Short mmCIF file of C-alpha atoms in Angstrom, two decimals:
data_model
loop_
_atom_site.label_atom_id
_atom_site.label_comp_id
_atom_site.label_asym_id
_atom_site.label_seq_id
_atom_site.Cartn_x
_atom_site.Cartn_y
_atom_site.Cartn_z
CA MET A 1 -96.30 -101.93 61.16
CA PRO A 2 -94.56 -101.54 64.55
CA LEU A 3 -91.23 -101.06 62.77
CA PHE A 4 -92.75 -98.38 60.55
CA SER A 5 -94.07 -96.58 63.61
CA GLY A 6 -90.74 -97.05 65.36
CA ILE A 7 -88.54 -95.57 62.63
CA ARG A 8 -90.96 -92.64 62.32
CA THR A 9 -90.53 -92.03 66.03
CA ARG A 10 -86.74 -92.25 65.65
CA GLY A 11 -86.85 -89.43 63.11
CA ALA A 12 -87.25 -91.07 59.67
CA GLY A 13 -88.97 -88.90 57.07
CA LEU A 14 -92.38 -89.86 55.75
CA GLY A 15 -91.06 -90.87 52.31
CA PRO A 16 -88.35 -93.29 53.49
CA ALA A 17 -90.67 -94.68 56.15
CA ILE A 18 -93.40 -95.30 53.56
CA ALA A 19 -90.87 -96.98 51.23
CA PHE A 20 -89.90 -99.25 54.11
CA LEU A 21 -93.54 -99.90 55.01
CA TYR A 22 -94.33 -100.96 51.43
CA SER A 23 -91.22 -102.93 50.55
CA GLY A 24 -90.45 -104.55 53.92
CA PRO A 25 -93.08 -107.31 53.96
CA ALA A 26 -93.21 -107.62 50.18
CA LEU A 27 -89.45 -108.30 49.81
CA ASP A 28 -89.33 -111.06 52.41
CA ILE A 29 -86.77 -113.58 51.10
CA PRO A 30 -88.56 -116.95 51.66
CA PRO A 31 -91.75 -115.86 49.84
CA LEU A 32 -89.66 -114.46 46.99
CA ILE A 33 -87.86 -117.77 46.58
CA TYR A 34 -91.25 -119.48 46.72
CA THR A 35 -92.51 -117.09 44.03
CA PHE A 36 -89.65 -117.90 41.68
CA SER A 37 -90.15 -121.65 42.11
CA LEU A 38 -93.97 -121.79 42.05
CA LEU A 39 -95.03 -118.86 39.85
CA GLY A 40 -92.11 -118.64 37.44
CA VAL A 41 -89.00 -116.56 36.85
CA ASP A 42 -90.90 -113.81 35.04
CA LEU A 43 -93.25 -113.18 37.96
CA GLY A 44 -90.34 -113.50 40.38
CA TRP A 45 -88.29 -110.76 38.74
CA GLY A 46 -91.43 -108.74 38.06
CA THR A 47 -92.18 -108.81 41.77
CA VAL A 48 -88.67 -107.77 42.82
CA ILE A 49 -88.32 -104.96 40.27
CA GLY A 50 -91.90 -103.81 40.74
CA ILE A 51 -91.74 -103.63 44.52
CA ILE A 52 -88.44 -101.74 44.59
CA SER A 53 -89.59 -99.30 41.90
CA LEU A 54 -93.00 -98.70 43.48
CA ALA A 55 -91.49 -98.30 46.96
CA VAL A 56 -89.22 -95.50 45.75
CA LEU A 57 -91.94 -93.85 43.64
CA ILE A 58 -94.64 -93.98 46.32
CA GLY A 59 -92.21 -92.80 49.00
CA LEU A 60 -91.18 -89.81 46.87
CA LEU A 61 -94.78 -88.88 46.08
CA MET A 62 -95.85 -89.14 49.74
CA SER A 63 -92.96 -86.81 50.64
CA LEU A 64 -94.07 -84.42 47.91
CA PHE A 65 -97.75 -84.47 48.89
CA PHE A 66 -97.10 -84.19 52.63
CA PRO A 67 -93.89 -82.17 53.15
CA GLU A 68 -92.47 -82.15 56.65
CA LYS A 69 -90.14 -79.78 58.43
CA LYS A 70 -86.75 -81.35 59.05
CA LYS A 71 -86.17 -82.09 62.70
CA GLY A 72 -82.85 -82.52 64.39
CA ASN A 73 -82.13 -85.94 65.83
CA ASN A 74 -79.17 -86.53 68.11
CA LEU A 75 -80.15 -90.06 69.11
CA ASP A 76 -77.46 -92.73 68.90
CA VAL A 77 -79.00 -95.28 66.56
CA THR A 78 -76.36 -97.92 67.36
CA ALA A 79 -77.47 -97.83 70.99
CA ALA A 80 -80.63 -99.66 69.97
CA LEU A 81 -78.70 -102.59 68.49
CA PRO A 82 -77.95 -105.71 70.55
CA ASP A 83 -74.39 -106.01 71.85
CA THR A 84 -73.95 -109.20 69.82
CA ILE A 85 -74.51 -107.40 66.52
CA ARG A 86 -72.41 -104.35 67.41
CA THR A 87 -69.35 -106.45 68.30
CA LYS A 88 -69.37 -108.67 65.21
CA LYS A 89 -67.06 -107.82 62.33
CA LEU A 90 -68.67 -106.97 59.02
CA TRP A 91 -67.11 -109.89 57.15
CA VAL A 92 -68.51 -112.31 59.75
CA LEU A 93 -72.06 -111.04 59.23
CA ILE A 94 -71.66 -111.09 55.42
CA VAL A 95 -70.41 -114.70 55.41
CA PHE A 96 -73.08 -115.77 57.90
CA PHE A 97 -76.05 -114.31 56.01
CA GLY A 98 -74.51 -115.33 52.66
CA LEU A 99 -74.38 -118.97 53.76
CA LEU A 100 -77.97 -118.87 55.01
CA LEU A 101 -79.20 -117.30 51.77
CA ALA A 102 -77.28 -119.80 49.63
CA ILE A 103 -78.68 -122.74 51.61
CA MET A 104 -82.25 -121.44 51.15
CA ILE A 105 -81.79 -120.93 47.41
CA LEU A 106 -80.12 -124.30 46.81
CA THR A 107 -82.71 -126.15 48.88
CA THR A 108 -85.54 -124.49 46.97
CA ASP A 109 -83.80 -125.48 43.72
CA ARG A 110 -83.60 -129.06 45.09
CA SER A 111 -79.80 -129.03 45.00
CA TYR A 112 -79.72 -130.98 48.23
CA ILE A 113 -76.11 -132.15 48.13
CA ALA A 114 -74.75 -128.62 47.63
CA SER A 115 -77.13 -127.38 50.32
CA LEU A 116 -75.91 -130.04 52.74
CA VAL A 117 -72.27 -129.13 52.05
CA LEU A 118 -72.94 -125.46 52.81
CA PHE A 119 -74.87 -126.44 55.93
CA LEU A 120 -71.83 -128.37 57.19
CA VAL A 121 -69.66 -125.33 56.43
CA LEU A 122 -72.09 -123.24 58.48
CA VAL A 123 -71.90 -125.70 61.39
CA VAL A 124 -68.09 -125.46 61.36
CA PHE A 125 -68.21 -121.67 60.97
CA LEU A 126 -70.55 -120.94 63.87
CA PRO A 127 -68.45 -121.95 66.94
CA PHE A 128 -65.55 -119.76 65.84
CA THR A 129 -67.64 -116.63 65.36
CA PHE A 130 -70.69 -116.86 67.63
CA THR A 131 -71.02 -117.66 71.32
CA LYS A 132 -73.16 -120.42 72.80
CA ASP A 133 -75.72 -117.83 73.94
CA ASP A 134 -75.87 -116.42 70.39
CA MET A 135 -76.68 -119.83 68.95
CA ILE A 136 -79.28 -120.57 71.63
CA GLU A 137 -81.05 -117.28 70.87
CA TRP A 138 -80.85 -118.03 67.13
CA ALA A 139 -82.36 -121.49 67.67
CA LYS A 140 -85.19 -120.01 69.76
CA ALA A 141 -85.92 -117.34 67.15
CA THR A 142 -85.83 -119.95 64.35
CA TRP A 143 -88.28 -122.19 66.18
CA GLN A 144 -90.59 -119.25 66.80
CA PHE A 145 -90.42 -118.37 63.11
CA ILE A 146 -91.28 -121.95 62.11
CA ARG A 147 -94.23 -122.01 64.51
CA SER A 148 -95.59 -118.75 63.14
CA ILE A 149 -95.06 -119.50 59.43
CA ILE A 150 -95.83 -123.20 58.90
CA PRO A 151 -99.50 -123.03 60.01
CA TRP A 152 -100.15 -120.12 57.64
CA LEU A 153 -98.40 -121.97 54.81
CA ILE A 154 -100.66 -124.99 55.38
CA VAL A 155 -103.76 -122.81 55.59
CA GLY A 156 -102.76 -120.95 52.42
CA SER A 157 -102.17 -124.18 50.53
CA LEU A 158 -105.52 -125.61 51.67
CA GLY A 159 -107.24 -122.34 50.76
CA ALA A 160 -105.63 -122.37 47.34
CA GLY A 161 -106.89 -125.91 46.83
CA LEU A 162 -110.42 -124.89 47.76
CA VAL A 163 -110.24 -121.90 45.40
CA SER A 164 -109.17 -124.09 42.51
CA ILE A 165 -112.07 -126.49 43.18
CA LEU A 166 -114.92 -124.18 44.18
CA LEU A 167 -114.30 -120.98 42.20
CA PRO A 168 -115.98 -121.15 38.78
CA GLU A 169 -113.40 -120.80 36.03
CA ILE A 170 -115.69 -118.47 34.10
CA ILE A 171 -115.53 -115.85 36.90
CA VAL A 172 -111.73 -115.82 36.90
CA SER A 173 -111.49 -115.63 33.12
CA GLU A 174 -114.10 -112.86 32.94
CA TYR A 175 -112.66 -110.48 35.53
CA VAL A 176 -108.93 -111.23 35.76
CA GLY A 177 -108.42 -113.55 32.80
CA GLY A 178 -106.63 -111.14 30.49
CA ASN A 179 -103.93 -108.52 30.87
CA SER A 180 -106.20 -105.51 30.50
CA LEU A 181 -105.84 -102.49 32.75
CA PHE A 182 -109.28 -103.24 34.22
CA SER A 183 -108.34 -106.81 35.19
CA CYS A 184 -105.09 -105.57 36.75
CA PHE A 185 -107.03 -102.95 38.71
CA ILE A 186 -109.52 -105.57 39.99
CA ALA A 187 -106.63 -107.80 41.04
CA SER A 188 -104.93 -104.87 42.81
CA VAL A 189 -108.08 -104.11 44.78
CA ILE A 190 -108.45 -107.79 45.75
CA GLY A 191 -104.81 -107.95 46.82
CA SER A 192 -105.06 -104.75 48.85
CA LEU A 193 -108.14 -105.87 50.81
CA LEU A 194 -107.34 -109.50 51.57
CA TYR A 195 -104.97 -110.39 54.38
CA PHE A 196 -102.19 -112.72 53.25
CA CYS A 197 -99.46 -114.35 55.21
CA SER A 198 -96.50 -113.75 52.89
CA LEU A 199 -96.12 -117.46 52.11
CA ALA A 200 -99.85 -118.15 51.78
CA GLN A 201 -100.17 -115.56 49.02
CA VAL A 202 -98.07 -117.55 46.55
CA PRO A 203 -100.18 -120.75 46.40
CA PHE A 204 -103.31 -118.57 46.27
CA ILE A 205 -101.99 -116.86 43.11
CA ARG A 206 -100.87 -120.22 41.69
CA ALA A 207 -104.42 -121.54 42.08
CA LEU A 208 -105.85 -118.50 40.28
CA LEU A 209 -103.30 -118.85 37.48
CA ASP A 210 -104.35 -122.46 37.02
CA LEU A 211 -107.93 -121.23 36.68
CA GLY A 212 -106.96 -118.84 33.90
CA MET A 213 -105.85 -115.60 35.57
CA GLY A 214 -103.49 -113.49 33.45
CA ARG A 215 -99.85 -112.89 34.36
CA GLY A 216 -100.48 -109.16 34.73
CA PRO A 217 -103.25 -109.52 37.36
CA ALA A 218 -101.09 -112.11 39.13
CA LEU A 219 -98.33 -109.52 39.49
CA ALA A 220 -100.91 -106.98 40.67
CA ILE A 221 -101.80 -109.24 43.61
CA GLU A 222 -98.09 -109.76 44.30
CA LEU A 223 -97.50 -105.98 44.40
CA THR A 224 -100.41 -105.27 46.75
CA GLY A 225 -101.12 -108.45 48.72
CA ALA A 226 -98.04 -108.52 50.93
CA ALA A 227 -97.80 -104.74 51.30
CA ILE A 228 -101.29 -103.71 52.42
CA SER A 229 -104.47 -105.33 53.69
CA LEU A 230 -107.71 -104.27 55.32
CA PRO A 231 -106.33 -104.84 58.86
CA SER A 232 -103.17 -102.85 58.11
CA MET A 233 -105.27 -100.02 56.65
CA LEU A 234 -107.16 -99.72 59.93
CA VAL A 235 -103.90 -99.55 61.87
CA LEU A 236 -102.47 -96.96 59.47
CA LEU A 237 -105.51 -94.74 59.98
CA ARG A 238 -104.52 -94.41 63.63
CA ILE A 239 -100.82 -93.88 62.87
CA MET A 240 -100.90 -91.54 59.86
CA GLY A 241 -104.43 -90.16 59.83
CA THR A 242 -107.17 -90.50 57.22
CA LYS A 243 -105.76 -88.26 54.49
CA ARG A 244 -102.28 -89.76 54.37
CA THR A 245 -103.56 -93.32 54.67
CA LEU A 246 -106.07 -92.97 51.83
CA THR A 247 -103.43 -91.30 49.66
CA TYR A 248 -101.00 -94.14 50.36
CA ILE A 249 -103.60 -96.81 49.56
CA GLY A 250 -104.60 -95.00 46.37
CA LEU A 251 -100.99 -94.76 45.21
CA VAL A 252 -100.33 -98.45 45.89
CA VAL A 253 -103.43 -99.64 44.02
CA THR A 254 -102.93 -97.24 41.11
CA PHE A 255 -99.25 -97.87 40.48
CA ALA A 256 -99.58 -101.62 41.08
CA SER A 257 -102.32 -101.72 38.43
CA VAL A 258 -100.24 -99.77 35.91
CA ALA A 259 -97.05 -101.76 36.59
CA ALA A 260 -98.94 -105.05 36.30
CA TYR A 261 -100.56 -103.92 33.06
CA ILE A 262 -97.16 -103.04 31.54
CA PHE A 263 -95.78 -106.36 32.76
CA GLY A 264 -98.72 -108.22 31.20
CA LEU A 265 -98.12 -106.54 27.86
CA ALA A 266 -94.43 -107.43 28.02
CA VAL A 267 -94.76 -111.11 28.89
CA GLY A 268 -98.02 -111.75 27.03
#
């Protein structure tokens, strides 16, 4: 939300900013890897394709519904980047992030030996390309990320366990058990109102799937849960105003329902 507000202030148009607002949290890499491993390849690719498609579509429609006059912007965007990033060569950043991504994917796939080999390559690579201060800042940021994510992951897993035990199976099967448009719409509304940490959403959906929820409604929660929530709606009301916020929410719920319904028909 702060990044959305920031790029708007820096001169980004409403459409691109909305596309960023929708896709940014929903395309977080660790939850996506978690989705592929816990919910299945079909829901994983459905999430990726659905989020990218909906981000572009919703951004274009918001630009169409609320046209803005183009404003000049002479700000130097690179001035806002840390010196460390500006001075690194492109190939260094590509190799660095490529190694990190490969290690995450291989570890999730339980290919521990290959993951360990790449980790050793990363350890050798770092001193030649990053300074001691760079690595200290990276370690601090990593620790902060672990502290902020792990508790939510535990809470989400415990919550998913409670859902699977306490929620009557008949309720799940009745309202979101099939792949009807109505069940996808109900799931989209649920996903848009509840607040999910990006990692906690996945075990929650897994628990509902085990209780009989359809694949279409599962995708509907994926397409709405990480992107919007009741707290974020309240913040958006102050940033964009009532009309734009309600339009954005309506577009997300509507297109997520339709996309999930089509997905449900395709995968059965």
